[in-house]
mmCIF file of C-alpha atoms in Angstrom:
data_model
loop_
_atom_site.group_PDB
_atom_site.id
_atom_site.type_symbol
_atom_site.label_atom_id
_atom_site.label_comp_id
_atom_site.label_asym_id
_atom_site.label_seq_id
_atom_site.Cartn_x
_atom_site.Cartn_y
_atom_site.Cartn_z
ATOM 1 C CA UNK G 1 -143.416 72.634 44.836
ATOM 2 C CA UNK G 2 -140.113 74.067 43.292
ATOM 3 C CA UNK G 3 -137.738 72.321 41.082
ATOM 4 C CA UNK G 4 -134.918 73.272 43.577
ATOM 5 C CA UNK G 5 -136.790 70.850 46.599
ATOM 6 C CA UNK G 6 -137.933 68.632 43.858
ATOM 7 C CA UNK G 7 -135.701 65.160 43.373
ATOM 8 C CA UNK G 8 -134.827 64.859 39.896
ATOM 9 C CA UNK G 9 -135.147 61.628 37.743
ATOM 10 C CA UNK G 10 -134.181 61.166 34.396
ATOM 11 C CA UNK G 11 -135.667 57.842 34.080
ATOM 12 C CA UNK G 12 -139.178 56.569 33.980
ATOM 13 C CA UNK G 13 -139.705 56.598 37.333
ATOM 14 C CA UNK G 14 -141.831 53.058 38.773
ATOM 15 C CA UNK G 15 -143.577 52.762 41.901
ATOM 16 C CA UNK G 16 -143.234 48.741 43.200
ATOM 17 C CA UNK G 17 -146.510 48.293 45.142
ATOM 18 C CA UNK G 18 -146.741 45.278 46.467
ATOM 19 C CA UNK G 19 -148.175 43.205 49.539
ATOM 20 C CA UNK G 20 -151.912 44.543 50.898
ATOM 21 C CA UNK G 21 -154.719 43.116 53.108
ATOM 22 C CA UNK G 22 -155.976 40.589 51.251
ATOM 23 C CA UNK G 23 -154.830 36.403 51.826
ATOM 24 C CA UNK G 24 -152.702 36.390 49.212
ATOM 25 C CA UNK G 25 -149.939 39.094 50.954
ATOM 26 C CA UNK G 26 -147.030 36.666 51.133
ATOM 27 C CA UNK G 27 -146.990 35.761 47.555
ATOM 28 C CA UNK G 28 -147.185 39.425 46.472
ATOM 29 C CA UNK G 29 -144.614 40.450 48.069
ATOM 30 C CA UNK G 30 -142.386 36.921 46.642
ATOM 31 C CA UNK G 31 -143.522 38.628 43.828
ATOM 32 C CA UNK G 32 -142.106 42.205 43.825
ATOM 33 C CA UNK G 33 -138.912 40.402 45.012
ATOM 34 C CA UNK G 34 -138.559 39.068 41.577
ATOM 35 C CA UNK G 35 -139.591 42.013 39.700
ATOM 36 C CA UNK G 36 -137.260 44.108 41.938
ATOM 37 C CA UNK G 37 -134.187 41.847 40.936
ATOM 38 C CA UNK G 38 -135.148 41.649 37.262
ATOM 39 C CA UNK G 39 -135.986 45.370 36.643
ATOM 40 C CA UNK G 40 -133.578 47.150 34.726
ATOM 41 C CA UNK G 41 -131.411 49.568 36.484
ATOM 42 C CA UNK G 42 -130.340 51.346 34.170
ATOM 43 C CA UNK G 43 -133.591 52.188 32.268
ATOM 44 C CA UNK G 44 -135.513 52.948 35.311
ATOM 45 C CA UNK G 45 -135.653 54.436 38.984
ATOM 46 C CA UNK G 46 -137.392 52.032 41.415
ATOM 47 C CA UNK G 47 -139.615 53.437 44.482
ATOM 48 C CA UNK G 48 -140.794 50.248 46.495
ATOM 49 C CA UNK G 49 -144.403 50.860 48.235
ATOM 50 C CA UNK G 50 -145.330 47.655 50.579
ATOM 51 C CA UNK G 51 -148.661 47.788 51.981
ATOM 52 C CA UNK G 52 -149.205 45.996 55.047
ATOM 53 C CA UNK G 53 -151.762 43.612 56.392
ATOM 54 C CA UNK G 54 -153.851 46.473 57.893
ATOM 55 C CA UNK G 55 -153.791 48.650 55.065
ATOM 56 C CA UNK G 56 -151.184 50.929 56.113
ATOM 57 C CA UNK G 57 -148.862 52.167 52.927
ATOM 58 C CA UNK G 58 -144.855 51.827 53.935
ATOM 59 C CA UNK G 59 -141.559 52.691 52.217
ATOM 60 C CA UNK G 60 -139.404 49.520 52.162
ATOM 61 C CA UNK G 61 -136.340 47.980 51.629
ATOM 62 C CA UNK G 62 -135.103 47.786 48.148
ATOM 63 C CA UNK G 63 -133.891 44.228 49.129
ATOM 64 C CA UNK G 64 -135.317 41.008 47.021
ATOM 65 C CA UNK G 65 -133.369 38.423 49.227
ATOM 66 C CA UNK G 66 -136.107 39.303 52.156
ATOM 67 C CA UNK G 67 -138.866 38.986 49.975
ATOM 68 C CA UNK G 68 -138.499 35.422 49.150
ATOM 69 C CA UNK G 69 -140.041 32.285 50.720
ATOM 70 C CA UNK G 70 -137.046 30.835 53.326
ATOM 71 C CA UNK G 71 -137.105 27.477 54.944
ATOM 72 C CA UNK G 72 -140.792 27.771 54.227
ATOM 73 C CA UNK G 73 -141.438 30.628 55.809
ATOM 74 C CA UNK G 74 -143.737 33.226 54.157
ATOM 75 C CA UNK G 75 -142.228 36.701 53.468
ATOM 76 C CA UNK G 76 -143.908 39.967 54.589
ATOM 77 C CA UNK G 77 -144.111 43.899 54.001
ATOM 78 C CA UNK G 78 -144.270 44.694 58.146
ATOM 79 C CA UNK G 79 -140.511 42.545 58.155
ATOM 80 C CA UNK G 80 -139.088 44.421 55.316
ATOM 81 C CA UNK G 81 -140.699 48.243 56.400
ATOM 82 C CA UNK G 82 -138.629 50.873 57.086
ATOM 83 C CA UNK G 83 -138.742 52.236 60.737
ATOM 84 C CA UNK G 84 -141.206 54.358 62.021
ATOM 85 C CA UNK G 85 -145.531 54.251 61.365
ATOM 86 C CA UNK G 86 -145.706 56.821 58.398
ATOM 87 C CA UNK G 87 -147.267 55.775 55.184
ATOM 88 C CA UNK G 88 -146.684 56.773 51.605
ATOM 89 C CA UNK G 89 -149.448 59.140 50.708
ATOM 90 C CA UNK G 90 -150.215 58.867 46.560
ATOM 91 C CA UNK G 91 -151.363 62.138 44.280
ATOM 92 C CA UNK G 92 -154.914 63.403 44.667
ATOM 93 C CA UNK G 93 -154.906 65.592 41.807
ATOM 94 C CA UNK G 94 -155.079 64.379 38.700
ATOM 95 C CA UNK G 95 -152.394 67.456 37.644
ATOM 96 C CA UNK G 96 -149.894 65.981 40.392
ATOM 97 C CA UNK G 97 -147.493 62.885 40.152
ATOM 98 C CA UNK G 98 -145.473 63.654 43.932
ATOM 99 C CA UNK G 99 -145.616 61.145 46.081
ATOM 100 C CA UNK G 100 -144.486 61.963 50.068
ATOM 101 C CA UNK G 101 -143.883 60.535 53.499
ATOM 102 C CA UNK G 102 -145.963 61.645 55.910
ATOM 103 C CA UNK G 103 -145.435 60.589 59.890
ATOM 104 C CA UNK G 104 -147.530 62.407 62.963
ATOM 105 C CA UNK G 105 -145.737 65.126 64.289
ATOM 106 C CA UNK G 106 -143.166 65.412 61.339
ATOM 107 C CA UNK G 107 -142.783 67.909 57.555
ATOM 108 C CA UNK G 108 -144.183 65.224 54.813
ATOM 109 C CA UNK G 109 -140.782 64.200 52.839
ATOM 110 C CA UNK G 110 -140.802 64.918 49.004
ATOM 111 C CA UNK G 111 -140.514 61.521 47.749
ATOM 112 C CA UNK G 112 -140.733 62.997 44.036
ATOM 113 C CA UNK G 113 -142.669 62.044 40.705
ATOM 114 C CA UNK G 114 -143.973 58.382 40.272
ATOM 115 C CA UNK G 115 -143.880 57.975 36.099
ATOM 116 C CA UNK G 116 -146.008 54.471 36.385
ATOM 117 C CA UNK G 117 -146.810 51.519 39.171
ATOM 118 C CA UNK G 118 -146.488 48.596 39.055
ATOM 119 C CA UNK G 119 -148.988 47.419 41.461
ATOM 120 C CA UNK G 120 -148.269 43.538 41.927
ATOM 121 C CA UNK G 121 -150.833 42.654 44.349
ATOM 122 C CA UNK G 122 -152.937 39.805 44.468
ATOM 123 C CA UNK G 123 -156.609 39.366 45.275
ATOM 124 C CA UNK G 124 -159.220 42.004 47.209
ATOM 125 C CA UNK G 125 -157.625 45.125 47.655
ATOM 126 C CA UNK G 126 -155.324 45.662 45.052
ATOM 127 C CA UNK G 127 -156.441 43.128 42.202
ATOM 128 C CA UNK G 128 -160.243 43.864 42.026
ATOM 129 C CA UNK G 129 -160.364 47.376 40.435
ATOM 130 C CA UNK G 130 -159.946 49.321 43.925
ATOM 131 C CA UNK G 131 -156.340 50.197 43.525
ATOM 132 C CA UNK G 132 -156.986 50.941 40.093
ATOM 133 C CA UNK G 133 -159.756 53.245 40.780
ATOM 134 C CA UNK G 134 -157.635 54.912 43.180
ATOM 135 C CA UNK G 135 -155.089 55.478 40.669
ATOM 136 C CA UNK G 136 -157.523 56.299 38.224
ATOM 137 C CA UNK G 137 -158.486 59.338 40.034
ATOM 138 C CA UNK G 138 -154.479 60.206 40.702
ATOM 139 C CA UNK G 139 -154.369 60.255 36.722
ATOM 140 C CA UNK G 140 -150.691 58.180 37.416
ATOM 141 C CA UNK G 141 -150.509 55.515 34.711
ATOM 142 C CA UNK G 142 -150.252 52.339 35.725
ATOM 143 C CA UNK G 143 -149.520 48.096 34.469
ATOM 144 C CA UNK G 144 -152.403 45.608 34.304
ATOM 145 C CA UNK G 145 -155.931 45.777 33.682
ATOM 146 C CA UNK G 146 -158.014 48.890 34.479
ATOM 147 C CA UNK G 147 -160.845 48.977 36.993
ATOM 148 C CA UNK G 148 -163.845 47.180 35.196
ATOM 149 C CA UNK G 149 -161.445 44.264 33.708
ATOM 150 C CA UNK G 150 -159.976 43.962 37.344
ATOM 151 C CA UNK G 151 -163.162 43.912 38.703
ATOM 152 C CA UNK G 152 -164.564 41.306 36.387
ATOM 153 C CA UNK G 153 -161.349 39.254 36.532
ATOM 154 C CA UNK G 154 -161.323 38.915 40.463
ATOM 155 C CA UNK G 155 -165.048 37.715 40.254
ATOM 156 C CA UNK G 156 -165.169 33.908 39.593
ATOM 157 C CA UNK G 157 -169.033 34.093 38.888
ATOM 158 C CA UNK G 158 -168.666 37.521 36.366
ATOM 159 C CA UNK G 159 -165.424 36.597 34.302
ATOM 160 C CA UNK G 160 -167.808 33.369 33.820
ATOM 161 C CA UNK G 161 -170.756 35.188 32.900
ATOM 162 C CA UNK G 162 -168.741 37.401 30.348
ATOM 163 C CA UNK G 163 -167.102 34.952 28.993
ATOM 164 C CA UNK G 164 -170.629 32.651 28.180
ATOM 165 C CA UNK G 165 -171.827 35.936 26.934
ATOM 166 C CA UNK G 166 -168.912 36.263 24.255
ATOM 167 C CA UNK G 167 -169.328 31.886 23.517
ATOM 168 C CA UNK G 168 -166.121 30.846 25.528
ATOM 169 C CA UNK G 169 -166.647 27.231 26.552
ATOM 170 C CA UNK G 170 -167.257 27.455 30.806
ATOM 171 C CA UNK G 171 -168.087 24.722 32.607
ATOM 172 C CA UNK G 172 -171.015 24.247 35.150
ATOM 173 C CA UNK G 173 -171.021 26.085 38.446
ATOM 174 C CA UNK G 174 -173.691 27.713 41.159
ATOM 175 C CA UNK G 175 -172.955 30.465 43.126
ATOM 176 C CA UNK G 176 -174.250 31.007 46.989
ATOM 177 C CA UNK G 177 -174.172 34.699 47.602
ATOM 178 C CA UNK G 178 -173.432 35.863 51.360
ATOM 179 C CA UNK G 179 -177.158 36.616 52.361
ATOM 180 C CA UNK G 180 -178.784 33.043 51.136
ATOM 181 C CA UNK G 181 -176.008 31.298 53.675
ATOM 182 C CA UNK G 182 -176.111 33.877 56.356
ATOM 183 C CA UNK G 183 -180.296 33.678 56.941
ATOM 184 C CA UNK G 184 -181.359 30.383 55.366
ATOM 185 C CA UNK G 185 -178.098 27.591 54.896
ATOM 186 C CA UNK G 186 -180.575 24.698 54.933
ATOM 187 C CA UNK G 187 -182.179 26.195 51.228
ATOM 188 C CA UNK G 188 -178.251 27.261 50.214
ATOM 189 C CA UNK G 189 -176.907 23.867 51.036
ATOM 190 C CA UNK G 190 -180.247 22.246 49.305
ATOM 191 C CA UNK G 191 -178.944 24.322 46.069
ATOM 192 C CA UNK G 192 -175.637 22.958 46.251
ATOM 193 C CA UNK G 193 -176.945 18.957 46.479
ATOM 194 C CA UNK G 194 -178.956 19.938 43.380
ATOM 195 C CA UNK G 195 -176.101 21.381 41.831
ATOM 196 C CA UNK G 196 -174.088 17.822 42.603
ATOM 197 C CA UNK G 197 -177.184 15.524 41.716
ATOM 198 C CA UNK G 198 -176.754 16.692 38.399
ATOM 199 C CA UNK G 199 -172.871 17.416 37.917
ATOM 200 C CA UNK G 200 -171.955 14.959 40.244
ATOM 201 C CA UNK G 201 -169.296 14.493 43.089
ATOM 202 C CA UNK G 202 -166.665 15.787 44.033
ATOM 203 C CA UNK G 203 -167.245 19.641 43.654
ATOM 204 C CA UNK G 204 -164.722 22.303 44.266
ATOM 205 C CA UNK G 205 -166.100 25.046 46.793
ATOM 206 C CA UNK G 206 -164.067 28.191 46.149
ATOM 207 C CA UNK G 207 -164.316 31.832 47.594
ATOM 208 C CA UNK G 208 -165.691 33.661 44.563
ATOM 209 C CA UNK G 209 -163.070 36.344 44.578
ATOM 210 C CA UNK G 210 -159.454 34.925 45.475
ATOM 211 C CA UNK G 211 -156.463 33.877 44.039
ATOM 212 C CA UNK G 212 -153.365 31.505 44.948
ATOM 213 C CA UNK G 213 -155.760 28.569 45.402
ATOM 214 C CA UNK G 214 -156.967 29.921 48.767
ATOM 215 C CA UNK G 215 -159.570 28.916 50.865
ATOM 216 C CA UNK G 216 -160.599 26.137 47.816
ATOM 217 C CA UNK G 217 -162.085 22.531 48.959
ATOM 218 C CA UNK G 218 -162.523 19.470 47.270
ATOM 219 C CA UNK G 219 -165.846 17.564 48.637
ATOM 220 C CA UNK G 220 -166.936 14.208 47.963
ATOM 221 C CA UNK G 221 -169.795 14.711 49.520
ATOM 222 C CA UNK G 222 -172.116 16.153 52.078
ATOM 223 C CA UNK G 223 -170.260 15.419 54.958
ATOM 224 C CA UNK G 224 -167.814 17.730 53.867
ATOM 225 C CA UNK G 225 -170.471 20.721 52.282
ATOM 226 C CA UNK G 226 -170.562 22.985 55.258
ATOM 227 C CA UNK G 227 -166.634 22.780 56.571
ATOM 228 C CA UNK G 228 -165.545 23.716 52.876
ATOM 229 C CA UNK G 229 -168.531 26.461 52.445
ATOM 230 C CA UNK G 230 -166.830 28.301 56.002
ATOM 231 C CA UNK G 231 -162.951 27.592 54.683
ATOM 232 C CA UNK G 232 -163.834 29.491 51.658
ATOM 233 C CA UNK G 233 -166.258 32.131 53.313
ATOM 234 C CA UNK G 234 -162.643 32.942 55.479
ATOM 235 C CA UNK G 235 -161.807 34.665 52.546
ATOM 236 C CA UNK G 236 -164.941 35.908 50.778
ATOM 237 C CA UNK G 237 -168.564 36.041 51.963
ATOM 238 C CA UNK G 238 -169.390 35.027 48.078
ATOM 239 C CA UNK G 239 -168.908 31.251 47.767
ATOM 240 C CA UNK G 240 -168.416 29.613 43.734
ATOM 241 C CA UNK G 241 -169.333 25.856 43.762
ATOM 242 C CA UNK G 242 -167.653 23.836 40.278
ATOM 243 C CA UNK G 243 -168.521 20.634 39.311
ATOM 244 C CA UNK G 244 -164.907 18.805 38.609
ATOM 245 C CA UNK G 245 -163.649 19.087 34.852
ATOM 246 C CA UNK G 246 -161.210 15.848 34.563
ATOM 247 C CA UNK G 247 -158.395 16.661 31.725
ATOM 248 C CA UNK G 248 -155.359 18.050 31.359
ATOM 249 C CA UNK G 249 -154.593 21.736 32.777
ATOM 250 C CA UNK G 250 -153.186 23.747 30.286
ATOM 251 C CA UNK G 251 -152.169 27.531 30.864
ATOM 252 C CA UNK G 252 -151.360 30.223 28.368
ATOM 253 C CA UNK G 253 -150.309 33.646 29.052
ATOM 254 C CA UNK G 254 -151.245 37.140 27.025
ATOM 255 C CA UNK G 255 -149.019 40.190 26.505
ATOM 256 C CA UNK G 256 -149.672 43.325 25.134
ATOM 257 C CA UNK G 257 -147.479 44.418 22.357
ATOM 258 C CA UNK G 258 -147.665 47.417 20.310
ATOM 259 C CA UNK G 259 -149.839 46.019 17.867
ATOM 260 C CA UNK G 260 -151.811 44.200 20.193
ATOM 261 C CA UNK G 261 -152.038 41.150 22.609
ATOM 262 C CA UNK G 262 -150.360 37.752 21.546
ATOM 263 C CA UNK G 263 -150.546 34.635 23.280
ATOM 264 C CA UNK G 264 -147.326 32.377 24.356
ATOM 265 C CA UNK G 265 -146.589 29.148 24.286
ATOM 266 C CA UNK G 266 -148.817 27.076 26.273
ATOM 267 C CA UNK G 267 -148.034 25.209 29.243
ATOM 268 C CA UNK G 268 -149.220 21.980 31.355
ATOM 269 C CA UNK G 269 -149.658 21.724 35.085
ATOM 270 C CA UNK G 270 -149.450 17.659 35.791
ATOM 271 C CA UNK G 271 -150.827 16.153 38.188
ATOM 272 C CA UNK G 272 -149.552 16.451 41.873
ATOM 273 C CA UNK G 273 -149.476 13.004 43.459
ATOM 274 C CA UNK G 274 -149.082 14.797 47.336
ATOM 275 C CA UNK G 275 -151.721 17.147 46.799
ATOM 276 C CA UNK G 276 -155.802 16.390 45.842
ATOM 277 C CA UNK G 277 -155.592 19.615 43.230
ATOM 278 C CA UNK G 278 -153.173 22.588 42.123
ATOM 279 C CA UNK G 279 -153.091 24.050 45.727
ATOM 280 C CA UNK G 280 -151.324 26.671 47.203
ATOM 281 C CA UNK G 281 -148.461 24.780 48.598
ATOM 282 C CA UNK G 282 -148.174 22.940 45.387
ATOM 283 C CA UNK G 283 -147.960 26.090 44.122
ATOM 284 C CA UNK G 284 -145.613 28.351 45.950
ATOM 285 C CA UNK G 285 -144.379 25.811 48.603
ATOM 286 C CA UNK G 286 -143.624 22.302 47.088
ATOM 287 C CA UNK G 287 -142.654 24.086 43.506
ATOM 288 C CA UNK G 288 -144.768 21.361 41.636
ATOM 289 C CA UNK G 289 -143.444 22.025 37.951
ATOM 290 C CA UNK G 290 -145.001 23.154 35.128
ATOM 291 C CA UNK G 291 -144.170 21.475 31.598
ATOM 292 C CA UNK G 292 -143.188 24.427 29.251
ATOM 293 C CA UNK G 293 -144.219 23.970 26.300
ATOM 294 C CA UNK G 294 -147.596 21.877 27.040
ATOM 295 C CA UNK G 295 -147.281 18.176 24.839
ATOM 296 C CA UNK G 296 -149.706 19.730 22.747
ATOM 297 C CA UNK G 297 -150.695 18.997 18.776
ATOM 298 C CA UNK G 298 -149.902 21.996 16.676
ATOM 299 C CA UNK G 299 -153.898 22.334 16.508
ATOM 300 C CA UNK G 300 -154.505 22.425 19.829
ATOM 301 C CA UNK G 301 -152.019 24.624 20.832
ATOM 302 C CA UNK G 302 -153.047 26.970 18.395
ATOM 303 C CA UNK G 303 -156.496 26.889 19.753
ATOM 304 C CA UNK G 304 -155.559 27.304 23.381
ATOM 305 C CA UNK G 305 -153.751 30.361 22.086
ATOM 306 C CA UNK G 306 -156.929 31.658 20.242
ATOM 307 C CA UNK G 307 -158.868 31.033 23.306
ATOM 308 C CA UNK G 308 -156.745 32.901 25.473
ATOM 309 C CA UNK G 309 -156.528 36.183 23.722
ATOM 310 C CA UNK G 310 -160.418 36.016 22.955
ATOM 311 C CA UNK G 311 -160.483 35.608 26.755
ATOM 312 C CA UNK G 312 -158.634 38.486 27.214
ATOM 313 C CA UNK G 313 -160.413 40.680 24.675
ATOM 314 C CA UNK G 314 -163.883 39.486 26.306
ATOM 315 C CA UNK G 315 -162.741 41.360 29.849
ATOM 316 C CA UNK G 316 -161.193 44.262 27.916
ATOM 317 C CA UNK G 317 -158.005 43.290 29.610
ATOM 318 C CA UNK G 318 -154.716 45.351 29.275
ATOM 319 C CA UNK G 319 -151.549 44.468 29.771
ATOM 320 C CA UNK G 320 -151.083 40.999 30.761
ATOM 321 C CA UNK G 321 -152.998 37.902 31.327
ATOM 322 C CA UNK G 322 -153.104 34.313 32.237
ATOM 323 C CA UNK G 323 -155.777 32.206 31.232
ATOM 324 C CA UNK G 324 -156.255 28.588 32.739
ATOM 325 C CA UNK G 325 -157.801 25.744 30.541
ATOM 326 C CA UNK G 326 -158.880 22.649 31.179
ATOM 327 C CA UNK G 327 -158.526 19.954 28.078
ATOM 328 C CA UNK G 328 -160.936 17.496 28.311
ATOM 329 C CA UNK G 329 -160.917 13.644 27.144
ATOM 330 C CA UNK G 330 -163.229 14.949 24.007
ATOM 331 C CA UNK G 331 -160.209 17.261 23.217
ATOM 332 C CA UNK G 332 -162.188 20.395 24.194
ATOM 333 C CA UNK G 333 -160.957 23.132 26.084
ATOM 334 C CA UNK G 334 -163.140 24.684 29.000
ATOM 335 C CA UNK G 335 -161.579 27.784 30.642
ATOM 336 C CA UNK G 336 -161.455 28.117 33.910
ATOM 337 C CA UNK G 337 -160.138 31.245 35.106
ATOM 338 C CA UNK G 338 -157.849 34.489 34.278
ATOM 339 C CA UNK G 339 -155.833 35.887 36.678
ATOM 340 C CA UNK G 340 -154.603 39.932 35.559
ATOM 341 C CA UNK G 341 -152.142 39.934 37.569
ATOM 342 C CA UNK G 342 -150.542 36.499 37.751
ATOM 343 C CA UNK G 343 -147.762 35.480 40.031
ATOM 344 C CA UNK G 344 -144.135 36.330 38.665
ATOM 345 C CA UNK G 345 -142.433 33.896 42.222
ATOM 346 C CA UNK G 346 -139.556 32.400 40.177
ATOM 347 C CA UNK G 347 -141.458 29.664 39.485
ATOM 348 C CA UNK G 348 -144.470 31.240 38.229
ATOM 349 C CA UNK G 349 -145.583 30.124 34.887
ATOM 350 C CA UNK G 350 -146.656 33.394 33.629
ATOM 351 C CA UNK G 351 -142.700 34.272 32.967
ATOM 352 C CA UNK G 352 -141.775 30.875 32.327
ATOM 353 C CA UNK G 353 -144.240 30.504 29.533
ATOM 354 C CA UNK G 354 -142.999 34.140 28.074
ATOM 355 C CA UNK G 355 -139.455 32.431 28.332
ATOM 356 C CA UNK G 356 -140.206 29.837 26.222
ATOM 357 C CA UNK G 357 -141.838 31.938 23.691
ATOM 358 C CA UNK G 358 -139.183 34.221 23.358
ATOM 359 C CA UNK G 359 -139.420 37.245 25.989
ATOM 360 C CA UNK G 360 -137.318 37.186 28.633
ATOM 361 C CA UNK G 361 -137.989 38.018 32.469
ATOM 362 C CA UNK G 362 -136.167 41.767 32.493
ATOM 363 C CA UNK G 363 -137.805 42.179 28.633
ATOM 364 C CA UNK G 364 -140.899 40.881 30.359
ATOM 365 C CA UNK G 365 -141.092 43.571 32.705
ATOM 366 C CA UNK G 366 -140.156 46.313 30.145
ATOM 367 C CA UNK G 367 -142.917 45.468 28.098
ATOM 368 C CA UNK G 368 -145.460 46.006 31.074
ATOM 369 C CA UNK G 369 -143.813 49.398 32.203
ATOM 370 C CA UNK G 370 -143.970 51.060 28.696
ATOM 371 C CA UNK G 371 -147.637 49.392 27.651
ATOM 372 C CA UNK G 372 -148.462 51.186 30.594
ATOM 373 C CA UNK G 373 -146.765 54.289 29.538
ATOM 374 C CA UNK G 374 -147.965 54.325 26.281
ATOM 375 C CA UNK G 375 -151.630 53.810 27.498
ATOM 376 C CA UNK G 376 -153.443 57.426 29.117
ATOM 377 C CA UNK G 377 -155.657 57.197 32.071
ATOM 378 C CA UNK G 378 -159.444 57.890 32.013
ATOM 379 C CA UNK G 379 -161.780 56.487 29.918
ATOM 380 C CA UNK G 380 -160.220 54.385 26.913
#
């Protein structure tokens, strides 16, 4: 394609991706609402990509004020979407960074060169590795963790494997894979009472591969089993069972800098009286707040930082993390998760930890676009 028919940027150019198919839309696109507002202007061109509930790839409004949760009501890309039922079609050479508009029965529309994306989507579809692949294969940088480290970070039971395998403290948990419920749940639920006789009650039943607290029970017992094994197979067909870890939750985040990833300040999720655990309306809806900085001891907060950058070097992460830690009576911290592409709602910890430590929300940001930049595609 010519220069002449070409649009011309003179900034890094960054493609906003946000929304997709997976449970977790809403809070995606709550989160390219922030990043939209906080991205500076005047260091780089924005191109906002939502991606709908069925997949389809939209332009939308540039508009953060529509992309925020409202009288708690749930934002979504198909409100914000421009008009029409086109879709944003990505580079498919690895030589090419255009990005067009294609709609039946119309000339695709030049959208231009995409520098980097930003793809702030949560869970399957978009978290796990498969947008990342895609992208991959475009050879168009982009922020976050590549495929393998998505993969592995969306995967309750994997991220736990790796990190046992590099001698991060996990706690216990059995896993019931989609074929041992679908053709024998008598033996799968058997597993699970095992699993309790020895851990004991409660346990949290969990789709294996979701975020934002969805689709995650808390059973006191069998009564309970098969209700919270279908809640969580709404979401994923593989089902994580965890014996409860009583402490303190403590969170940390990782950043990549130029030399490397550091860790911030540690923070504390307290306890929500209206809510049995960290939910997702305790979350995103009843804004329980987090304590930034955690009450910590110098000691432990240095270890919590440790941990969470050894986490992040176990999953060969890039770019940003968040790590979640339990701190237990014995003053031992179990990880529990990382999420590699955490929530930045505005009142996400990820940001407000990096606050606290020193980087700010738009610096925040800035640091992700040009780690990305820095970093080439392909095999690293």
């Amino acid at each position: 394609m010519s220069s002449e028919s070409t649009p011309q940027y003179p900034k890094p150019r960054v493609a906003v991706v946000f929304g997709g198919r997976s449970s977790e839309h809403a809070i995606s696109v709550v989160t390219a609402g922030a990043v939209l507002r906080a991205i500076d202007r005047t260091r780089y061109d924005v191109l906002p990509i939502g991606i709908t509930t069925d997949g389809r790839w939209a332009l939308t409004a540039d508009d953060p004020d529509r992309m925020a949760i409202a009288d708690r009501r749930l934002p979504s890309v198909e409100h914000i979407a421009e008009p029409g039922t086109g879709g944003v079609l990505l580079p498919v050479n690895a030589g090419s960074s255009e990005v067009v508009y294609a709609e039946a029965g119309s000339v695709p529309k030049d959208l231009g060169e995409v520098d980097v994306v930003l793809p702030l989507l949560h869970g399957p579809y978009g978290e796990d590795g498969t947008l990342q692949g895609l992208l991959e294969l475009s050879g168009v940088p982009y922020v976050g963790a590549g495929v393998l480290a998505s993969a592995v970070g969306m995967d309750k039971e994997y991220m736990k494997r790796v990190f046992d395998s590099y001698g991060l403290p996990v706690g216990p948990y059995t896993v019931i894979r989609p074929r041992a419920w679908e053709r024998d749940p008598a033996a799968a639920r058997a597993k699970i009472v095992d699993f309790a006789a020895e851990h004991g009650w409660p346990l949290f039943v969990k789709p294996a591969r979701a975020g934002s607290s969805m689709g995650i029970s808390r059973v006191t017992g069998l009564d309970g089993l098969d209700a919270a094994v279908e809640e969580a197979r709404r979401h994923d067909p593989k089902v994580i069972v965890e014996s409860l870890l009583t402490g303190r939750e403590i969170e940390c985040g990782v950043l990549e800098f130029e030399d490397g990833p550091r860790a911030s300040v540690p923070a504390e999720i307290p306890a929500v009286s209206s809510h049995d655990f960290y939910d997702f309306e305790a979350k995103y809806i009843d804004s329980a707040e987090g304590i930034v900085p955690a009450p910590l001891t110098e000691e432990q907060t240095a270890r919590v930082r440790e941990l969470a950058v050894a986490a992040f070097d176990a999953v060969s992460c890039e770019g940003l993390v968040r790590a979640d830690f339990f701190l237990q009576e014995n003053g031992e911290f179990v990880i529990n998760e990382i999420n590699t592409m955490p929530g930045f709602t505005p009142i996400s910890m990820f940001p407000r930890m990096w606050q606290a430590t020193g980087v700010d929300y738009p610096e925040l940001v800035d640091r992700l676009i040009q780690a990305a930049l820095r970093r080439p595609t392909g095999l690293r």
